[in-house]
mmCIF file of C-alpha atoms and ligand atoms in Angstrom:
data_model
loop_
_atom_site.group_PDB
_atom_site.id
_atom_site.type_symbol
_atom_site.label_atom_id
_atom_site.label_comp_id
_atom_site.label_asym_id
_atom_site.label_seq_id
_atom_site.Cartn_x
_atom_site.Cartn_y
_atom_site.Cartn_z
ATOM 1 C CA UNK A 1 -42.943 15.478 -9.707
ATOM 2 C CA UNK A 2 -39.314 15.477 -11.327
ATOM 3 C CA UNK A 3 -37.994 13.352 -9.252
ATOM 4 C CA UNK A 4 -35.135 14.650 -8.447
ATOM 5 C CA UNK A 5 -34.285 15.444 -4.349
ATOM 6 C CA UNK A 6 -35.173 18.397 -3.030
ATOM 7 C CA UNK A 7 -32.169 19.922 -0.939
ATOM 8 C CA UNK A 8 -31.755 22.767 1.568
ATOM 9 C CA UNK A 9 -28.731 24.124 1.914
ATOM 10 C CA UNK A 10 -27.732 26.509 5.123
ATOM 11 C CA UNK A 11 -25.186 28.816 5.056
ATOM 12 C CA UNK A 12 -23.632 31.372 7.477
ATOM 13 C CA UNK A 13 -21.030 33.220 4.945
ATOM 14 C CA UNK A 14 -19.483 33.795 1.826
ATOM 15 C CA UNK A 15 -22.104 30.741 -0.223
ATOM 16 C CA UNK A 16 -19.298 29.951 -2.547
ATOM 17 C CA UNK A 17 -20.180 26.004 -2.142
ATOM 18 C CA UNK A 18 -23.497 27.114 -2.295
ATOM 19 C CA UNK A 19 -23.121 28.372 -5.896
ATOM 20 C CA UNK A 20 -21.220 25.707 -6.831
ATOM 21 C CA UNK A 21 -23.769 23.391 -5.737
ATOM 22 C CA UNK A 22 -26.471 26.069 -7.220
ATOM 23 C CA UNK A 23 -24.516 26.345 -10.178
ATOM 24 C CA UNK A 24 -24.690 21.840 -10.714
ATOM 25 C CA UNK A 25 -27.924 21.618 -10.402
ATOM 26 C CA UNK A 26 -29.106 24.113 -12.784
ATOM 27 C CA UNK A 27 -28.325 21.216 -15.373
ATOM 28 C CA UNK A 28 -31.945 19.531 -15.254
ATOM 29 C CA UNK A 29 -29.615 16.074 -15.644
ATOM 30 C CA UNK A 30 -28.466 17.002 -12.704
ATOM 31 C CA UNK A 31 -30.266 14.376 -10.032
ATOM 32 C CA UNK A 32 -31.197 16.823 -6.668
ATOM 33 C CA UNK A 33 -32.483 20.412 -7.261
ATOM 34 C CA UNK A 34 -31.642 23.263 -4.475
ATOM 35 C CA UNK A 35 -34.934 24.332 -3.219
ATOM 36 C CA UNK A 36 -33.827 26.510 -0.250
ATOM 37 C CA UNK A 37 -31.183 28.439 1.314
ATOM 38 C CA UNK A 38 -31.522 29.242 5.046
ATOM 39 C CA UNK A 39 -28.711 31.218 7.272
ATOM 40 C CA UNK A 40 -28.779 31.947 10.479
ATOM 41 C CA UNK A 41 -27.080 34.964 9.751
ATOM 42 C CA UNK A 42 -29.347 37.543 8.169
ATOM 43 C CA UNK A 43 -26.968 39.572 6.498
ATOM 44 C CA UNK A 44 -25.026 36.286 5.129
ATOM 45 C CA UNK A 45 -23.726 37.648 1.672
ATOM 46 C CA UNK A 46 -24.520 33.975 0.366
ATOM 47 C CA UNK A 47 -28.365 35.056 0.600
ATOM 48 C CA UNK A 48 -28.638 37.787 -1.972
ATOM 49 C CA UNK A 49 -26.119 35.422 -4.222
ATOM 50 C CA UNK A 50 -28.976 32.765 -3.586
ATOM 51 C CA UNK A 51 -31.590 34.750 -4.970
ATOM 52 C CA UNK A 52 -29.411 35.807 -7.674
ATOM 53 C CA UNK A 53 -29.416 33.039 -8.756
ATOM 54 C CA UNK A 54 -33.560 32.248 -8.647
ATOM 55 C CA UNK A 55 -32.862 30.023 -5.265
ATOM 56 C CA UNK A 56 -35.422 31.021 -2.363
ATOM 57 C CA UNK A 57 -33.307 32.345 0.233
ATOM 58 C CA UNK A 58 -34.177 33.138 3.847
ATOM 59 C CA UNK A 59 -31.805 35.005 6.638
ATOM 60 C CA UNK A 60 -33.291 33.716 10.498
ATOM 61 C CA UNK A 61 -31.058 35.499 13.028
ATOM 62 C CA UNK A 62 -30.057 32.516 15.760
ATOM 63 C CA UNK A 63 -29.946 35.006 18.284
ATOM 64 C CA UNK A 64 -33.471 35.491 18.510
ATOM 65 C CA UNK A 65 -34.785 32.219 19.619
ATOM 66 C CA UNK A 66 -34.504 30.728 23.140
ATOM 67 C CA UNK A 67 -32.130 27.691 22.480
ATOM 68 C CA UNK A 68 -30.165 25.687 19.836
ATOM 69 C CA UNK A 69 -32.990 23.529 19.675
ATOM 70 C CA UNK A 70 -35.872 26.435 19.313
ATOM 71 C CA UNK A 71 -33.776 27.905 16.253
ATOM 72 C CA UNK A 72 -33.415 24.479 14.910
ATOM 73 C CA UNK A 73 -36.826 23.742 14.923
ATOM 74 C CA UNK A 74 -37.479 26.726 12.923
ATOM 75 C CA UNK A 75 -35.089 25.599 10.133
ATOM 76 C CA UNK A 76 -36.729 21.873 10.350
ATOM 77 C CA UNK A 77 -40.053 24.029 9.781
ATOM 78 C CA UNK A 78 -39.085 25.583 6.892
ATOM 79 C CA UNK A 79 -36.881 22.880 5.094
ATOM 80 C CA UNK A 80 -40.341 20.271 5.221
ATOM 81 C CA UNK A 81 -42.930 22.908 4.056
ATOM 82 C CA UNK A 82 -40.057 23.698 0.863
ATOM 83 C CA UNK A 83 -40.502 19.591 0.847
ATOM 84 C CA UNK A 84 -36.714 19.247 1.631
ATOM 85 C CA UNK A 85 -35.348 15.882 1.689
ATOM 86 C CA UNK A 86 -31.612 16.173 1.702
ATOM 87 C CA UNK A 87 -29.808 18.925 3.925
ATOM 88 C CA UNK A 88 -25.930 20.364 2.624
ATOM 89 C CA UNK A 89 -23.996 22.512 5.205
ATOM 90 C CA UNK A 90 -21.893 24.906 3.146
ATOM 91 C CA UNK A 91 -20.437 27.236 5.375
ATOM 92 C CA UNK A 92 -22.536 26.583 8.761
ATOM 93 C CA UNK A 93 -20.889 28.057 11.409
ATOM 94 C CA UNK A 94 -23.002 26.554 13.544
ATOM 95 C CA UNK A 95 -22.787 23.380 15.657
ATOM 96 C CA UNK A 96 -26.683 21.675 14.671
ATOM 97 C CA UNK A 97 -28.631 20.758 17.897
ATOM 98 C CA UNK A 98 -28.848 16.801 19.026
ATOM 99 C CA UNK A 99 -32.404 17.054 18.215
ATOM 100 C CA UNK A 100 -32.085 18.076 14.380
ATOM 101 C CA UNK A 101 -29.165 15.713 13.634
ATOM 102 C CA UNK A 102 -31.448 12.853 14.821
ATOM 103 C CA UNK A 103 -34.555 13.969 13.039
ATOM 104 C CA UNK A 104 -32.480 14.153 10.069
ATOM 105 C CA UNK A 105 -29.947 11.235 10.821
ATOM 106 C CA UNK A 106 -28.181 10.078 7.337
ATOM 107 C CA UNK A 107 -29.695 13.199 5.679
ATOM 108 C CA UNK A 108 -27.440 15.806 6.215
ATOM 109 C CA UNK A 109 -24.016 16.313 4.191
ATOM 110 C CA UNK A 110 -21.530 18.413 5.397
ATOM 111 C CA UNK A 111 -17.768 19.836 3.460
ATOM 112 C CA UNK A 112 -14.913 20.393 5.410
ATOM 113 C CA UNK A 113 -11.836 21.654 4.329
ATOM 114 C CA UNK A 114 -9.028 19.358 5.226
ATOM 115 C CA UNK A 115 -8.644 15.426 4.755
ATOM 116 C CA UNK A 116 -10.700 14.112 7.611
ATOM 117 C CA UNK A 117 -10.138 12.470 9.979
ATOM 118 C CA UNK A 118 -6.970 15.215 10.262
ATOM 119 C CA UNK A 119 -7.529 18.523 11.168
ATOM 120 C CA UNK A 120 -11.308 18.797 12.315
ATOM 121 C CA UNK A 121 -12.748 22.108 13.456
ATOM 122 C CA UNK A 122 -11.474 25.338 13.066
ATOM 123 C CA UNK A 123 -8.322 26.873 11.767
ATOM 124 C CA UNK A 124 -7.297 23.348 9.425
ATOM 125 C CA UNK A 125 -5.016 25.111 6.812
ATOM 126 C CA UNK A 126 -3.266 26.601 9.764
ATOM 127 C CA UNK A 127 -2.649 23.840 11.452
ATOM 128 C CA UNK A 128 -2.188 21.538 8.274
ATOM 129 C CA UNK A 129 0.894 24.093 7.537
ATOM 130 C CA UNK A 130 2.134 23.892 10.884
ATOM 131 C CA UNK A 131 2.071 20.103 10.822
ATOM 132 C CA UNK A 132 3.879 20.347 7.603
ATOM 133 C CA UNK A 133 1.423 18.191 5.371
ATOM 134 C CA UNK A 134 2.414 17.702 2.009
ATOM 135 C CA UNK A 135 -0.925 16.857 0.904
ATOM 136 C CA UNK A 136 -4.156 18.582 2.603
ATOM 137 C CA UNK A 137 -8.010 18.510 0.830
ATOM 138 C CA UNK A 138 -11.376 18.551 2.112
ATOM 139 C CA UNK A 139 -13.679 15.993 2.815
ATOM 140 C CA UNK A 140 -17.718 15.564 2.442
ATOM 141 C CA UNK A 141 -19.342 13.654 5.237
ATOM 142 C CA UNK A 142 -22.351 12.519 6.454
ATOM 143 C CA UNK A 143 -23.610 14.719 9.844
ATOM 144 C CA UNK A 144 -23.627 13.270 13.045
ATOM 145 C CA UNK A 145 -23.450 13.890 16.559
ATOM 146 C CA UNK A 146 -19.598 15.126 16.476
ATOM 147 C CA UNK A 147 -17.969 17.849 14.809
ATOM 148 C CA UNK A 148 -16.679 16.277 11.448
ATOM 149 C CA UNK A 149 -16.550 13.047 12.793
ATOM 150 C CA UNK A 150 -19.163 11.446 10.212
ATOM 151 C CA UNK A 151 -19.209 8.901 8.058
ATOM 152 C CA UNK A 152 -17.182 10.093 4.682
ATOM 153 C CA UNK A 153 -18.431 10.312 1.215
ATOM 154 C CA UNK A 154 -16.133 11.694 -0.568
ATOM 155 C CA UNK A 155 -12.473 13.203 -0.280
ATOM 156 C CA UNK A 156 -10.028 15.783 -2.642
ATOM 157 C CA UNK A 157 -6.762 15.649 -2.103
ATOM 158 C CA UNK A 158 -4.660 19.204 -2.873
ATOM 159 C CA UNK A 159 -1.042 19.554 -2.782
ATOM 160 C CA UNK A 160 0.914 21.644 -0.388
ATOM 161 C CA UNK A 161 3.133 24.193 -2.298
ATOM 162 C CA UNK A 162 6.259 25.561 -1.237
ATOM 163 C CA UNK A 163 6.105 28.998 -0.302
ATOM 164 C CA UNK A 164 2.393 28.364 0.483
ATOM 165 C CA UNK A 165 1.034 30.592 3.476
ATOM 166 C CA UNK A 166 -3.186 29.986 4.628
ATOM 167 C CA UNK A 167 -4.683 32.246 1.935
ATOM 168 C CA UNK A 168 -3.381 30.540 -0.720
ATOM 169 C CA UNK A 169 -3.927 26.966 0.615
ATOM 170 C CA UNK A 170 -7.326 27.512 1.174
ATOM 171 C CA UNK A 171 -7.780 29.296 -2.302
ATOM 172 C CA UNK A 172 -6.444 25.999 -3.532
ATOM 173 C CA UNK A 173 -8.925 24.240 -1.187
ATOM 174 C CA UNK A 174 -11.615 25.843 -2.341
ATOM 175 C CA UNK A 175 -11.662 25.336 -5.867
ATOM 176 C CA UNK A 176 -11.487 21.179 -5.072
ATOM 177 C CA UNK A 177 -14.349 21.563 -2.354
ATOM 178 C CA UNK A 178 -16.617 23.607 -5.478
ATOM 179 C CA UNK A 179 -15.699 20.246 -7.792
ATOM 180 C CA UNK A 180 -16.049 17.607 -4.867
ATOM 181 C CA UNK A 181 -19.479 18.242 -3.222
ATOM 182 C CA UNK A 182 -21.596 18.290 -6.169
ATOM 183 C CA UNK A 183 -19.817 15.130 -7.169
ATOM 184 C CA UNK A 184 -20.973 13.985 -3.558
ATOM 185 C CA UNK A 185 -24.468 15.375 -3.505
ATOM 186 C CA UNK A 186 -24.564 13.554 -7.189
ATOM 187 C CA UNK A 187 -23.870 10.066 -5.120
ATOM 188 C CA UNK A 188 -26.207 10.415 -2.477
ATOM 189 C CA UNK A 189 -28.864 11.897 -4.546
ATOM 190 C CA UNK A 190 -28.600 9.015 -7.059
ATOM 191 C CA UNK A 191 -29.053 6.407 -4.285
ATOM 192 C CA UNK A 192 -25.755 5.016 -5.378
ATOM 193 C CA UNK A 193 -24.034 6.355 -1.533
ATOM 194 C CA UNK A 194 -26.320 4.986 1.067
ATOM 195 C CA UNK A 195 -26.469 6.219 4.295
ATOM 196 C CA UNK A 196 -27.650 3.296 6.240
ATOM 197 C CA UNK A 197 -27.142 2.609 10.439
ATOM 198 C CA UNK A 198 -24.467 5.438 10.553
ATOM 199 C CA UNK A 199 -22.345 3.743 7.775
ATOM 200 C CA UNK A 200 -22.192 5.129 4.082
ATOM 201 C CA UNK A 201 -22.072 2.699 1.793
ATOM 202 C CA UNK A 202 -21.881 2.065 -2.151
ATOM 203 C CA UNK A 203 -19.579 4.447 -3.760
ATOM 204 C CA UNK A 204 -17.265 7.003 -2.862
ATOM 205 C CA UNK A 205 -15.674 9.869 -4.697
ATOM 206 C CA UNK A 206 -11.643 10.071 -4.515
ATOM 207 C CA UNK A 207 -10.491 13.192 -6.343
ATOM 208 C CA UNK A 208 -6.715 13.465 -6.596
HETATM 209 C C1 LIG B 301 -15.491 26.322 3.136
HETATM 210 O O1 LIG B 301 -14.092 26.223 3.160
HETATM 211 C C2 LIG B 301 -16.141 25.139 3.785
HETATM 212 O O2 LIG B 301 -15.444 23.951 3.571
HETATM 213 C C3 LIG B 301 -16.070 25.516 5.245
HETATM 214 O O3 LIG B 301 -16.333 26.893 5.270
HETATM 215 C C4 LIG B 301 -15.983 27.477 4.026
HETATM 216 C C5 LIG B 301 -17.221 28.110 3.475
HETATM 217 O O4 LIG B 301 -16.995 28.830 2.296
HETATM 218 N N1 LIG B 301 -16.961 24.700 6.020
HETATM 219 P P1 LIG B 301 -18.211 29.250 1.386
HETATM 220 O O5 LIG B 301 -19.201 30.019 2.271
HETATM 221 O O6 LIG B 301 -18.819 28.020 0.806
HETATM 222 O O7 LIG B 301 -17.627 30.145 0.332
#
């Protein structure tokens, strides 16, 4: 025993939070160690970048099992044999079933790129242009029933340039969401965020 948490992280895409997360806890200091990646998309690019980089990494194609809940009994499966205590969403695309969010209630963090509570769901550098934002971020939450409605951990805040279109906002994005969620994942890992009774509390990370 190490003691450090054991996390799973599932991905659908790209796994650039996945490496950054990957990438934190290769520092043995570091207190939660990645002990699986799981997509639901087989041919996720983030897999092969997972076992790049030594991370057991297994592709389950959603489409195969009977129901949301079927497939997401499959992932609970395999996170508690890898002894998984901690669950990070880094690119799910997909919405977890009722049953897994209460089976892992205050256990599952999730980023999202825009300053929360504005702009949940899909499309929020779009729309944070359109609503002409000067400042826009992401935002690491605790998982609950609703779509980036949980309780938040920690926030970046990232400015909007002139001349910006979506690419480059979300390049921008993206670099603060690869500093803020192992900074978050850090907190809860520690015990010094607590996700008690659907409230976080402790500390908080504010990165502006
Ligand atoms: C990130 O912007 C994340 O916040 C959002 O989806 C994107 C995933 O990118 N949920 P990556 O797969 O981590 O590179």
């Amino acid at each position: 025993m190490t003691g450090r948490a054991r996390v799973g992280i599932l991905v659908s895409g790209r796994g650039s939070n996945m490496e950054a997360l990957i990438a934190a806890a290769a520092d043995p200091a570091f207190p939660a160690e990645i002990a699986l990646v799981l997509s639901n998309r087989p041919d996720a690019p983030a897999l092969a970048r997972a076992e790049a980089a030594g991370v057991p990494a297994i592709g389950e194609d959603h489409a195969a099992f009977a129901s949301r809940e079927e497939f997401d009994r499959a992932l609970d499966e395999r996170l508690r044999a890898a002894d998984v205590g901690l669950v990070c969403l880094a690119g799910y695309m997909r919405v977890l079933s009722g049953w897994f969010i209460a089976a892992w209630r205050g256990r599952v963090l999730n980023i999202h790129p825009s300053l929360l509570p504005s702009f949940p769901g899909l499309h929020p550098h779009r729309r944070a242009l359109e609503a002409g934002v000067r400042v826009h971020g992401c935002t690491v939450h605790v998982v609950t029933e609703g779509v980036d409605e949980g309780p938040i951990i920690g926030q970046a805040a990232v400015p909007v340039e002139t001349g910006d279109d979506e690419d480059r906002l979300a390049a921008r994005v993206l670099a603060a969401e690869h500093r803020l969620y192992p900074l978050c994942l850090r907190l809860v890992a520690e015990g010094r965020t607590r996700l008690a009774d659907g409230r976080v509390e402790g500390e908080g990370a504010a990165l502006l």
